[in-house]
PDB file of C-alpha atoms in Angstrom:
ATOM      1  CA  MET A   1     -22.907  56.343   6.225  1.00 73.00           C
ATOM      2  CA  SER A   2     -19.640  57.711   4.934  1.00 94.00           C
ATOM      3  CA  ILE A   3     -17.983  60.813   6.390  1.00 98.00           C
ATOM      4  CA  ASP A   4     -14.618  62.371   5.661  1.00 98.00           C
ATOM      5  CA  PHE A   5     -12.915  64.127   8.549  1.00 98.00           C
ATOM      6  CA  GLY A   6     -10.853  67.242   8.943  1.00 98.00           C
ATOM      7  CA  VAL A   7      -9.243  68.773  12.020  1.00 98.00           C
ATOM      8  CA  PHE A   8      -8.403  72.319  13.037  1.00 98.00           C
ATOM      9  CA  VAL A   9      -4.803  72.916  13.992  1.00 98.00           C
ATOM     10  CA  PRO A  10      -4.165  75.151  17.035  1.00 98.00           C
ATOM     11  CA  GLN A  11      -3.300  78.601  15.664  1.00 98.00           C
ATOM     12  CA  GLY A  12      -4.222  80.659  18.719  1.00 98.00           C
ATOM     13  CA  TRP A  13      -7.601  82.097  17.717  1.00 98.00           C
ATOM     14  CA  ARG A  14      -9.475  79.991  20.262  1.00 98.00           C
ATOM     15  CA  MET A  15      -6.915  80.661  23.009  1.00 98.00           C
ATOM     16  CA  ASP A  16      -5.423  77.247  22.322  1.00 98.00           C
ATOM     17  CA  LEU A  17      -1.731  78.237  22.481  1.00 98.00           C
ATOM     18  CA  VAL A  18      -1.731  80.362  25.648  1.00 98.00           C
ATOM     19  CA  GLU A  19       0.140  77.790  27.734  1.00 98.00           C
ATOM     20  CA  ILE A  20       3.124  78.095  25.392  1.00 98.00           C
ATOM     21  CA  THR A  21       5.015  81.374  25.750  1.00 97.00           C
ATOM     22  CA  ASP A  22       7.617  81.219  22.985  1.00 98.00           C
ATOM     23  CA  PRO A  23       6.153  82.132  19.556  1.00 98.00           C
ATOM     24  CA  VAL A  24       8.432  79.689  17.724  1.00 98.00           C
ATOM     25  CA  GLU A  25       7.309  76.888  20.021  1.00 98.00           C
ATOM     26  CA  GLN A  26       3.698  77.935  19.433  1.00 98.00           C
ATOM     27  CA  TYR A  27       4.152  77.664  15.677  1.00 98.00           C
ATOM     28  CA  GLU A  28       5.900  74.308  16.000  1.00 98.00           C
ATOM     29  CA  ALA A  29       3.075  73.014  18.228  1.00 98.00           C
ATOM     30  CA  MET A  30       0.636  73.904  15.459  1.00 98.00           C
ATOM     31  CA  THR A  31       2.836  72.247  12.845  1.00 98.00           C
ATOM     32  CA  ALA A  32       3.175  69.137  14.989  1.00 98.00           C
ATOM     33  CA  VAL A  33      -0.596  68.635  15.003  1.00 98.00           C
ATOM     34  CA  ALA A  34      -0.673  69.046  11.229  1.00 98.00           C
ATOM     35  CA  LYS A  35       1.977  66.357  10.877  1.00 98.00           C
ATOM     36  CA  VAL A  36       0.071  63.979  13.149  1.00 98.00           C
ATOM     37  CA  ALA A  37      -3.015  64.460  10.964  1.00 98.00           C
ATOM     38  CA  ASP A  38      -0.925  64.008   7.828  1.00 98.00           C
ATOM     39  CA  ALA A  39       0.229  60.616   9.103  1.00 98.00           C
ATOM     40  CA  GLY A  40      -3.289  59.468   9.999  1.00 96.00           C
ATOM     41  CA  PRO A  41      -6.673  58.916   8.335  1.00 98.00           C
ATOM     42  CA  TRP A  42      -7.660  62.605   8.271  1.00 98.00           C
ATOM     43  CA  ASP A  43      -8.648  64.089   4.912  1.00 98.00           C
ATOM     44  CA  SER A  44      -7.723  67.647   5.847  1.00 98.00           C
ATOM     45  CA  ILE A  45      -6.367  70.196   8.287  1.00 98.00           C
ATOM     46  CA  TRP A  46      -7.977  73.611   8.777  1.00 98.00           C
ATOM     47  CA  VAL A  47      -7.268  77.093  10.076  1.00 98.00           C
ATOM     48  CA  TYR A  48      -9.400  80.132  10.888  1.00 98.00           C
ATOM     49  CA  ASP A  49      -9.092  83.484   9.112  1.00 98.00           C
ATOM     50  CA  HIS A  50      -9.008  85.783  12.131  1.00 97.00           C
ATOM     51  CA  PHE A  51      -6.599  88.290  13.660  1.00 97.00           C
ATOM     52  CA  HIS A  52      -7.941  88.570  17.240  1.00 97.00           C
ATOM     53  CA  THR A  53      -8.777  85.861  19.749  1.00 97.00           C
ATOM     54  CA  VAL A  54     -12.258  84.789  20.836  1.00 95.00           C
ATOM     55  CA  PRO A  55     -14.456  84.983  22.847  1.00 93.00           C
ATOM     56  CA  GLU A  56     -12.888  88.436  23.206  1.00 94.00           C
ATOM     57  CA  PRO A  57      -9.798  90.123  21.785  1.00 96.00           C
ATOM     58  CA  THR A  58      -6.766  89.528  24.012  1.00 97.00           C
ATOM     59  CA  MET A  59      -3.050  90.181  23.705  1.00 97.00           C
ATOM     60  CA  ASN A  60      -2.357  86.616  22.599  1.00 98.00           C
ATOM     61  CA  THR A  61      -1.103  84.848  19.507  1.00 98.00           C
ATOM     62  CA  THR A  62      -3.308  84.405  16.454  1.00 98.00           C
ATOM     63  CA  PHE A  63      -1.343  83.284  13.399  1.00 98.00           C
ATOM     64  CA  GLU A  64      -2.480  84.656  10.012  1.00 98.00           C
ATOM     65  CA  ALA A  65      -4.477  82.151   7.973  1.00 98.00           C
ATOM     66  CA  TRP A  66      -2.916  82.277   4.510  1.00 98.00           C
ATOM     67  CA  THR A  67       0.629  82.370   5.867  1.00 98.00           C
ATOM     68  CA  VAL A  68      -0.191  79.314   7.952  1.00 98.00           C
ATOM     69  CA  THR A  69      -1.841  77.579   5.002  1.00 98.00           C
ATOM     70  CA  SER A  70       1.209  78.057   2.793  1.00 98.00           C
ATOM     71  CA  THR A  71       3.710  76.855   5.402  1.00 98.00           C
ATOM     72  CA  LEU A  72       1.622  73.848   6.377  1.00 98.00           C
ATOM     73  CA  ALA A  73       1.393  72.988   2.693  1.00 97.00           C
ATOM     74  CA  ARG A  74       5.162  72.476   2.748  1.00 97.00           C
ATOM     75  CA  ASP A  75       5.241  70.796   6.165  1.00 98.00           C
ATOM     76  CA  THR A  76       2.800  68.072   5.088  1.00 98.00           C
ATOM     77  CA  SER A  77       2.553  65.828   2.047  1.00 98.00           C
ATOM     78  CA  ARG A  78      -0.892  64.201   1.977  1.00 98.00           C
ATOM     79  CA  VAL A  79      -3.694  66.059   3.782  1.00 98.00           C
ATOM     80  CA  ASN A  80      -5.723  68.790   2.159  1.00 98.00           C
ATOM     81  CA  ILE A  81      -5.420  72.230   3.770  1.00 98.00           C
ATOM     82  CA  GLY A  82      -8.255  74.716   4.132  1.00 97.00           C
ATOM     83  CA  GLN A  83      -9.557  77.848   5.839  1.00 95.00           C
ATOM     84  CA  MET A  84     -12.920  77.916   7.571  1.00 92.00           C
ATOM     85  CA  VAL A  85     -13.378  80.415   6.151  1.00 93.00           C
ATOM     86  CA  GLY A  86     -11.442  83.194   4.471  1.00 96.00           C
ATOM     87  CA  CYS A  87     -12.935  86.595   5.315  1.00 97.00           C
ATOM     88  CA  ASN A  88     -13.883  88.367   2.112  1.00 98.00           C
ATOM     89  CA  GLY A  89     -13.393  91.806   3.621  1.00 97.00           C
ATOM     90  CA  TYR A  90      -9.696  91.248   4.330  1.00 98.00           C
ATOM     91  CA  ARG A  91      -8.483  90.759   0.752  1.00 98.00           C
ATOM     92  CA  HIS A  92      -9.688  91.969  -2.617  1.00 98.00           C
ATOM     93  CA  PRO A  93     -11.200  88.892  -4.298  1.00 98.00           C
ATOM     94  CA  ALA A  94      -8.771  89.119  -7.219  1.00 98.00           C
ATOM     95  CA  LEU A  95      -5.868  89.011  -4.760  1.00 98.00           C
ATOM     96  CA  TYR A  96      -7.566  86.205  -2.858  1.00 98.00           C
ATOM     97  CA  ALA A  97      -7.803  84.194  -6.087  1.00 98.00           C
ATOM     98  CA  LYS A  98      -4.123  84.834  -6.856  1.00 98.00           C
ATOM     99  CA  ILE A  99      -3.026  83.802  -3.354  1.00 98.00           C
ATOM    100  CA  ALA A 100      -5.135  80.664  -3.497  1.00 98.00           C
ATOM    101  CA  SER A 101      -3.794  79.725  -6.915  1.00 98.00           C
ATOM    102  CA  THR A 102      -0.236  80.032  -5.625  1.00 98.00           C
ATOM    103  CA  VAL A 103      -0.931  77.942  -2.520  1.00 98.00           C
ATOM    104  CA  ASP A 104      -2.698  75.303  -4.598  1.00 98.00           C
ATOM    105  CA  VAL A 105       0.518  74.893  -6.562  1.00 98.00           C
ATOM    106  CA  ALA A 106       2.674  74.951  -3.418  1.00 98.00           C
ATOM    107  CA  SER A 107       0.548  72.170  -1.928  1.00 98.00           C
ATOM    108  CA  HIS A 108       0.515  70.150  -5.175  1.00 98.00           C
ATOM    109  CA  GLY A 109      -3.248  70.593  -5.473  1.00 98.00           C
ATOM    110  CA  ARG A 110      -4.217  70.034  -1.827  1.00 98.00           C
ATOM    111  CA  LEU A 111      -5.878  73.397  -1.160  1.00 98.00           C
ATOM    112  CA  TYR A 112      -9.449  73.794   0.064  1.00 98.00           C
ATOM    113  CA  ALA A 113      -9.944  77.537  -0.481  1.00 98.00           C
ATOM    114  CA  GLY A 114     -12.592  78.779   1.936  1.00 98.00           C
ATOM    115  CA  LEU A 115     -14.457  82.075   1.655  1.00 98.00           C
ATOM    116  CA  GLY A 116     -17.200  83.789   3.648  1.00 97.00           C
ATOM    117  CA  ALA A 117     -18.641  87.240   4.216  1.00 96.00           C
ATOM    118  CA  GLY A 118     -16.961  87.768   7.597  1.00 95.00           C
ATOM    119  CA  TRP A 119     -18.468  88.710  10.961  1.00 94.00           C
ATOM    120  CA  TYR A 120     -15.928  89.658  13.665  1.00 95.00           C
ATOM    121  CA  GLU A 121     -16.557  93.405  13.830  1.00 95.00           C
ATOM    122  CA  HIS A 122     -13.816  94.227  16.334  1.00 94.00           C
ATOM    123  CA  GLU A 123     -10.942  93.003  14.185  1.00 96.00           C
ATOM    124  CA  TRP A 124     -12.340  94.618  11.028  1.00 97.00           C
ATOM    125  CA  LYS A 125     -12.275  98.013  12.697  1.00 97.00           C
ATOM    126  CA  ALA A 126      -8.955  97.426  14.463  1.00 97.00           C
ATOM    127  CA  TYR A 127      -7.241  96.599  11.176  1.00 98.00           C
ATOM    128  CA  GLY A 128      -8.807  99.512   9.327  1.00 97.00           C
ATOM    129  CA  TYR A 129     -11.338  97.633   7.220  1.00 97.00           C
ATOM    130  CA  GLU A 130     -14.624  99.408   6.656  1.00 95.00           C
ATOM    131  CA  TRP A 131     -17.357  97.630   8.592  1.00 96.00           C
ATOM    132  CA  ALA A 132     -20.741  97.316   6.905  1.00 95.00           C
ATOM    133  CA  ASP A 133     -24.108  95.874   7.847  1.00 96.00           C
ATOM    134  CA  VAL A 134     -25.047  92.356   6.778  1.00 95.00           C
ATOM    135  CA  PRO A 135     -26.781  93.277   3.480  1.00 95.00           C
ATOM    136  CA  GLU A 136     -23.711  95.194   2.251  1.00 96.00           C
ATOM    137  CA  ARG A 137     -21.289  92.473   3.334  1.00 97.00           C
ATOM    138  CA  MET A 138     -23.399  89.826   1.638  1.00 97.00           C
ATOM    139  CA  ALA A 139     -23.626  91.875  -1.554  1.00 97.00           C
ATOM    140  CA  ALA A 140     -19.840  92.233  -1.619  1.00 98.00           C
ATOM    141  CA  PHE A 141     -19.471  88.517  -0.894  1.00 98.00           C
ATOM    142  CA  ARG A 142     -21.730  87.649  -3.832  1.00 98.00           C
ATOM    143  CA  GLU A 143     -19.576  89.706  -6.192  1.00 98.00           C
ATOM    144  CA  ALA A 144     -16.377  88.270  -4.723  1.00 98.00           C
ATOM    145  CA  VAL A 145     -17.411  84.666  -5.294  1.00 98.00           C
ATOM    146  CA  GLU A 146     -18.092  85.391  -8.962  1.00 98.00           C
ATOM    147  CA  ILE A 147     -14.755  87.162  -9.352  1.00 98.00           C
ATOM    148  CA  VAL A 148     -12.790  84.323  -7.755  1.00 98.00           C
ATOM    149  CA  HIS A 149     -14.470  81.808 -10.035  1.00 98.00           C
ATOM    150  CA  LYS A 150     -13.687  83.942 -13.070  1.00 98.00           C
ATOM    151  CA  MET A 151     -10.059  84.305 -12.012  1.00 98.00           C
ATOM    152  CA  TRP A 152      -9.745  80.521 -11.867  1.00 98.00           C
ATOM    153  CA  THR A 153     -11.606  79.682 -15.068  1.00 98.00           C
ATOM    154  CA  GLU A 154     -11.053  82.560 -17.533  1.00 98.00           C
ATOM    155  CA  ASP A 155      -7.882  83.944 -19.110  1.00 98.00           C
ATOM    156  CA  GLU A 156      -9.135  87.528 -19.373  1.00 98.00           C
ATOM    157  CA  PRO A 157     -11.787  87.921 -16.666  1.00 98.00           C
ATOM    158  CA  VAL A 158     -13.796  91.135 -16.593  1.00 98.00           C
ATOM    159  CA  PHE A 159     -16.257  92.161 -13.896  1.00 98.00           C
ATOM    160  CA  THR A 160     -17.880  95.439 -12.888  1.00 98.00           C
ATOM    161  CA  GLY A 161     -20.017  95.553  -9.790  1.00 98.00           C
ATOM    162  CA  LYS A 162     -20.976  97.882  -6.987  1.00 98.00           C
ATOM    163  CA  HIS A 163     -18.170  96.735  -4.699  1.00 98.00           C
ATOM    164  CA  TYR A 164     -15.470  95.380  -7.028  1.00 98.00           C
ATOM    165  CA  ARG A 165     -14.221  95.561 -10.557  1.00 98.00           C
ATOM    166  CA  ILE A 166     -11.511  93.712 -12.462  1.00 98.00           C
ATOM    167  CA  ASP A 167     -10.196  94.304 -15.962  1.00 98.00           C
ATOM    168  CA  LYS A 168      -8.433  91.252 -17.430  1.00 98.00           C
ATOM    169  CA  PRO A 169      -6.044  90.451 -14.556  1.00 98.00           C
ATOM    170  CA  ILE A 170      -3.522  87.748 -15.446  1.00 98.00           C
ATOM    171  CA  ASN A 171      -3.660  84.878 -12.970  1.00 98.00           C
ATOM    172  CA  GLU A 172      -1.050  82.305 -13.901  1.00 98.00           C
ATOM    173  CA  PRO A 173      -0.786  79.626 -12.811  1.00 98.00           C
ATOM    174  CA  LYS A 174      -4.423  79.272 -11.875  1.00 98.00           C
ATOM    175  CA  GLY A 175      -3.592  76.292  -9.662  1.00 98.00           C
ATOM    176  CA  VAL A 176      -3.057  72.601 -10.290  1.00 97.00           C
ATOM    177  CA  ARG A 177      -6.259  70.941  -9.077  1.00 97.00           C
ATOM    178  CA  LYS A 178      -8.702  70.522 -11.973  1.00 96.00           C
ATOM    179  CA  PRO A 179     -10.859  72.184 -13.067  1.00 96.00           C
ATOM    180  CA  HIS A 180      -9.732  74.762 -10.469  1.00 98.00           C
ATOM    181  CA  PRO A 181      -8.772  74.936  -6.768  1.00 98.00           C
ATOM    182  CA  SER A 182     -11.411  73.403  -4.537  1.00 98.00           C
ATOM    183  CA  PHE A 183     -13.756  76.232  -3.508  1.00 98.00           C
ATOM    184  CA  TRP A 184     -15.545  76.065  -0.133  1.00 98.00           C
ATOM    185  CA  LEU A 185     -18.093  78.617   1.039  1.00 98.00           C
ATOM    186  CA  GLY A 186     -19.003  79.100   4.686  1.00 95.00           C
ATOM    187  CA  GLY A 187     -22.314  80.202   6.153  1.00 93.00           C
ATOM    188  CA  GLY A 188     -25.914  79.076   6.162  1.00 91.00           C
ATOM    189  CA  GLY A 189     -27.615  82.110   4.660  1.00 92.00           C
ATOM    190  CA  GLU A 190     -30.516  80.649   2.740  1.00 92.00           C
ATOM    191  CA  LYS A 191     -31.018  83.276   0.036  1.00 91.00           C
ATOM    192  CA  VAL A 192     -27.428  84.263  -0.774  1.00 95.00           C
ATOM    193  CA  THR A 193     -24.782  81.895   0.589  1.00 96.00           C
ATOM    194  CA  LEU A 194     -26.475  78.572  -0.103  1.00 97.00           C
ATOM    195  CA  LYS A 195     -27.452  79.731  -3.583  1.00 97.00           C
ATOM    196  CA  LEU A 196     -23.814  80.689  -4.233  1.00 98.00           C
ATOM    197  CA  VAL A 197     -22.792  77.242  -3.024  1.00 98.00           C
ATOM    198  CA  ALA A 198     -25.139  75.689  -5.555  1.00 98.00           C
ATOM    199  CA  GLN A 199     -23.726  77.903  -8.305  1.00 98.00           C
ATOM    200  CA  TYR A 200     -20.006  77.834  -7.619  1.00 98.00           C
ATOM    201  CA  ALA A 201     -18.809  75.776  -4.650  1.00 98.00           C
ATOM    202  CA  ASP A 202     -17.161  72.402  -4.300  1.00 98.00           C
ATOM    203  CA  GLY A 203     -17.808  72.361  -0.565  1.00 98.00           C
ATOM    204  CA  ALA A 204     -19.953  74.118   2.023  1.00 97.00           C
ATOM    205  CA  ASN A 205     -19.884  74.515   5.785  1.00 96.00           C
ATOM    206  CA  PHE A 206     -22.984  75.184   7.867  1.00 92.00           C
ATOM    207  CA  GLY A 207     -24.895  74.004  10.923  1.00 77.00           C
ATOM    208  CA  ASN A 208     -22.109  73.934  13.535  1.00 85.00           C
ATOM    209  CA  GLY A 209     -22.818  70.370  14.591  1.00 88.00           C
ATOM    210  CA  ASP A 210     -26.583  70.552  15.163  1.00 94.00           C
ATOM    211  CA  PRO A 211     -28.262  67.753  13.138  1.00 96.00           C
ATOM    212  CA  GLU A 212     -31.643  69.477  12.858  1.00 96.00           C
ATOM    213  CA  ILE A 213     -30.170  72.757  11.645  1.00 95.00           C
ATOM    214  CA  PHE A 214     -27.927  70.892   9.253  1.00 96.00           C
ATOM    215  CA  LYS A 215     -30.845  68.915   7.823  1.00 96.00           C
ATOM    216  CA  ALA A 216     -32.856  72.086   7.204  1.00 96.00           C
ATOM    217  CA  LYS A 217     -29.962  73.911   5.534  1.00 96.00           C
ATOM    218  CA  ALA A 218     -29.111  70.880   3.413  1.00 97.00           C
ATOM    219  CA  ALA A 219     -32.692  70.734   2.154  1.00 97.00           C
ATOM    220  CA  ILE A 220     -32.496  74.383   1.090  1.00 97.00           C
ATOM    221  CA  LEU A 221     -29.189  73.761  -0.652  1.00 98.00           C
ATOM    222  CA  ARG A 222     -30.696  70.810  -2.502  1.00 98.00           C
ATOM    223  CA  ALA A 223     -33.586  72.990  -3.664  1.00 98.00           C
ATOM    224  CA  HIS A 224     -31.151  75.598  -5.000  1.00 98.00           C
ATOM    225  CA  CYS A 225     -29.220  72.851  -6.802  1.00 98.00           C
ATOM    226  CA  ASP A 226     -32.426  71.527  -8.372  1.00 98.00           C
ATOM    227  CA  ARG A 227     -33.353  74.984  -9.662  1.00 97.00           C
ATOM    228  CA  LEU A 228     -29.861  75.525 -11.087  1.00 97.00           C
ATOM    229  CA  ASP A 229     -29.510  71.988 -12.469  1.00 97.00           C
ATOM    230  CA  ARG A 230     -26.465  71.366 -10.237  1.00 97.00           C
ATOM    231  CA  ASP A 231     -25.646  67.899  -8.947  1.00 98.00           C
ATOM    232  CA  TYR A 232     -26.213  68.204  -5.191  1.00 98.00           C
ATOM    233  CA  ASP A 233     -24.162  65.086  -4.481  1.00 97.00           C
ATOM    234  CA  ARG A 234     -21.034  66.649  -5.991  1.00 96.00           C
ATOM    235  CA  ILE A 235     -20.941  69.290  -3.257  1.00 98.00           C
ATOM    236  CA  ARG A 236     -19.241  68.300  -0.009  1.00 98.00           C
ATOM    237  CA  LYS A 237     -21.488  69.280   2.870  1.00 98.00           C
ATOM    238  CA  SER A 238     -19.540  69.892   6.067  1.00 97.00           C
ATOM    239  CA  THR A 239     -20.182  70.977   9.609  1.00 97.00           C
ATOM    240  CA  GLY A 240     -18.000  71.833  12.565  1.00 96.00           C
ATOM    241  CA  TYR A 241     -17.766  69.439  15.511  1.00 97.00           C
ATOM    242  CA  SER A 242     -16.108  70.520  18.763  1.00 97.00           C
ATOM    243  CA  ILE A 243     -14.750  67.555  20.660  1.00 97.00           C
ATOM    244  CA  ASP A 244     -16.019  67.141  24.205  1.00 97.00           C
ATOM    245  CA  LEU A 245     -13.107  65.339  25.859  1.00 97.00           C
ATOM    246  CA  SER A 246     -15.427  63.868  28.503  1.00 97.00           C
ATOM    247  CA  LEU A 247     -17.319  61.773  25.927  1.00 97.00           C
ATOM    248  CA  SER A 248     -16.392  58.230  24.952  1.00 98.00           C
ATOM    249  CA  SER A 249     -15.687  57.127  21.406  1.00 98.00           C
ATOM    250  CA  ALA A 250     -19.069  55.386  21.341  1.00 98.00           C
ATOM    251  CA  GLN A 251     -20.811  58.631  22.288  1.00 98.00           C
ATOM    252  CA  HIS A 252     -18.988  60.517  19.534  1.00 98.00           C
ATOM    253  CA  ILE A 253     -19.964  57.835  17.048  1.00 98.00           C
ATOM    254  CA  ALA A 254     -23.633  58.180  18.021  1.00 98.00           C
ATOM    255  CA  LYS A 255     -23.542  61.955  17.581  1.00 97.00           C
ATOM    256  CA  LEU A 256     -21.794  61.689  14.245  1.00 98.00           C
ATOM    257  CA  GLU A 257     -24.318  59.120  13.027  1.00 98.00           C
ATOM    258  CA  GLN A 258     -27.027  61.716  13.635  1.00 97.00           C
ATOM    259  CA  LEU A 259     -25.109  64.251  11.537  1.00 97.00           C
ATOM    260  CA  ALA A 260     -24.642  61.712   8.764  1.00 97.00           C
ATOM    261  CA  GLU A 261     -28.363  60.954   8.775  1.00 97.00           C
ATOM    262  CA  ALA A 262     -29.002  64.698   8.498  1.00 97.00           C
ATOM    263  CA  GLY A 263     -26.916  64.804   5.323  1.00 96.00           C
ATOM    264  CA  ALA A 264     -23.408  65.676   6.477  1.00 97.00           C
ATOM    265  CA  ASP A 265     -20.691  63.922   4.515  1.00 97.00           C
ATOM    266  CA  TYR A 266     -17.812  65.945   5.954  1.00 98.00           C
ATOM    267  CA  VAL A 267     -17.030  66.827   9.580  1.00 98.00           C
ATOM    268  CA  ILE A 268     -14.350  69.289  10.682  1.00 98.00           C
ATOM    269  CA  THR A 269     -13.324  68.582  14.248  1.00 98.00           C
ATOM    270  CA  TYR A 270     -11.814  70.837  16.894  1.00 98.00           C
ATOM    271  CA  PHE A 271      -9.847  69.373  19.822  1.00 98.00           C
ATOM    272  CA  PRO A 272      -9.535  71.995  22.593  1.00 97.00           C
ATOM    273  CA  ARG A 273      -6.112  70.960  24.000  1.00 97.00           C
ATOM    274  CA  VAL A 274      -4.500  69.340  21.016  1.00 98.00           C
ATOM    275  CA  ALA A 275      -1.480  71.678  21.108  1.00 98.00           C
ATOM    276  CA  TYR A 276      -0.468  70.054  24.383  1.00 98.00           C
ATOM    277  CA  ASP A 277      -1.824  66.511  24.080  1.00 98.00           C
ATOM    278  CA  HIS A 278      -2.167  64.515  20.855  1.00 98.00           C
ATOM    279  CA  GLU A 279      -3.665  61.451  22.507  1.00 98.00           C
ATOM    280  CA  PRO A 280      -7.379  62.353  22.014  1.00 98.00           C
ATOM    281  CA  LEU A 281      -6.662  63.107  18.351  1.00 98.00           C
ATOM    282  CA  LEU A 282      -4.935  59.764  17.903  1.00 98.00           C
ATOM    283  CA  LYS A 283      -7.690  57.896  19.735  1.00 98.00           C
ATOM    284  CA  PHE A 284     -10.409  59.535  17.634  1.00 98.00           C
ATOM    285  CA  ALA A 285      -8.517  58.604  14.482  1.00 98.00           C
ATOM    286  CA  GLU A 286      -8.180  54.999  15.612  1.00 98.00           C
ATOM    287  CA  GLU A 287     -11.618  54.362  17.098  1.00 98.00           C
ATOM    288  CA  VAL A 288     -14.088  56.783  15.514  1.00 98.00           C
ATOM    289  CA  ILE A 289     -13.021  57.625  11.952  1.00 98.00           C
ATOM    290  CA  PRO A 290     -12.939  53.966  10.763  1.00 98.00           C
ATOM    291  CA  GLN A 291     -16.641  53.646  11.646  1.00 97.00           C
ATOM    292  CA  PHE A 292     -17.486  56.114   8.857  1.00 98.00           C
ATOM    293  CA  SER A 293     -15.119  55.033   6.097  1.00 91.00           C
TER     294      SER A 293
END
């Protein structure tokens, strides 16, 4: 059972920088975790695309996702760098594609470009984005995914939809990874998101660590792939995994084996106090990751 592993860096969204008061020190704490991952067996580092903290908005640091992605691309040399996931409502998809292309070059082809429909209503409204119900957000997301793919694969892309239109935007360079930047879609929606994964994505994220949910979603994704004649095995199927610091390495291994049996081949971990203590990250890398290589 083979699994590749990623790790979220502490960027503030989950209140994981509050014990550091200086913003420069906060940023450097985040960068330090990225460098530890870069020196270890991790395949990737990840950030969230949010502006306000959870579980509720507070007057605390949350670093912006694409800015973080671009700087971490230059602070590391080996790991891939992704967002779980970019919120479609925050950037026009043509701009998103242009940003991602630029960061793919800056990282020498190490970008995992994540995209989802978005959900955090409070920050949408606070930042002046028009909030819509799920059907409208999913319809816009569907159009956005097609536009991003066109921007990465066509020289003169044209698209006219209900929510977006483009008329031959020039996107050069399109990136350096071939055939295009690695495209990851987040969400387990069975009729829209998982079908879009089957059509366009290189990676998907769903399930949030529950093996039974993951198994069910993976089966639906496989069915979409079969209908579209897409090779299911070429899509990386990931789930989040929050680290319980009270568990032993053996207990983590047992949980991860269940996820692997459910069909997960990629796990993105979150360590709750990693900004202040790297030891659990280092121990996981030494004792757990080798069991799945």
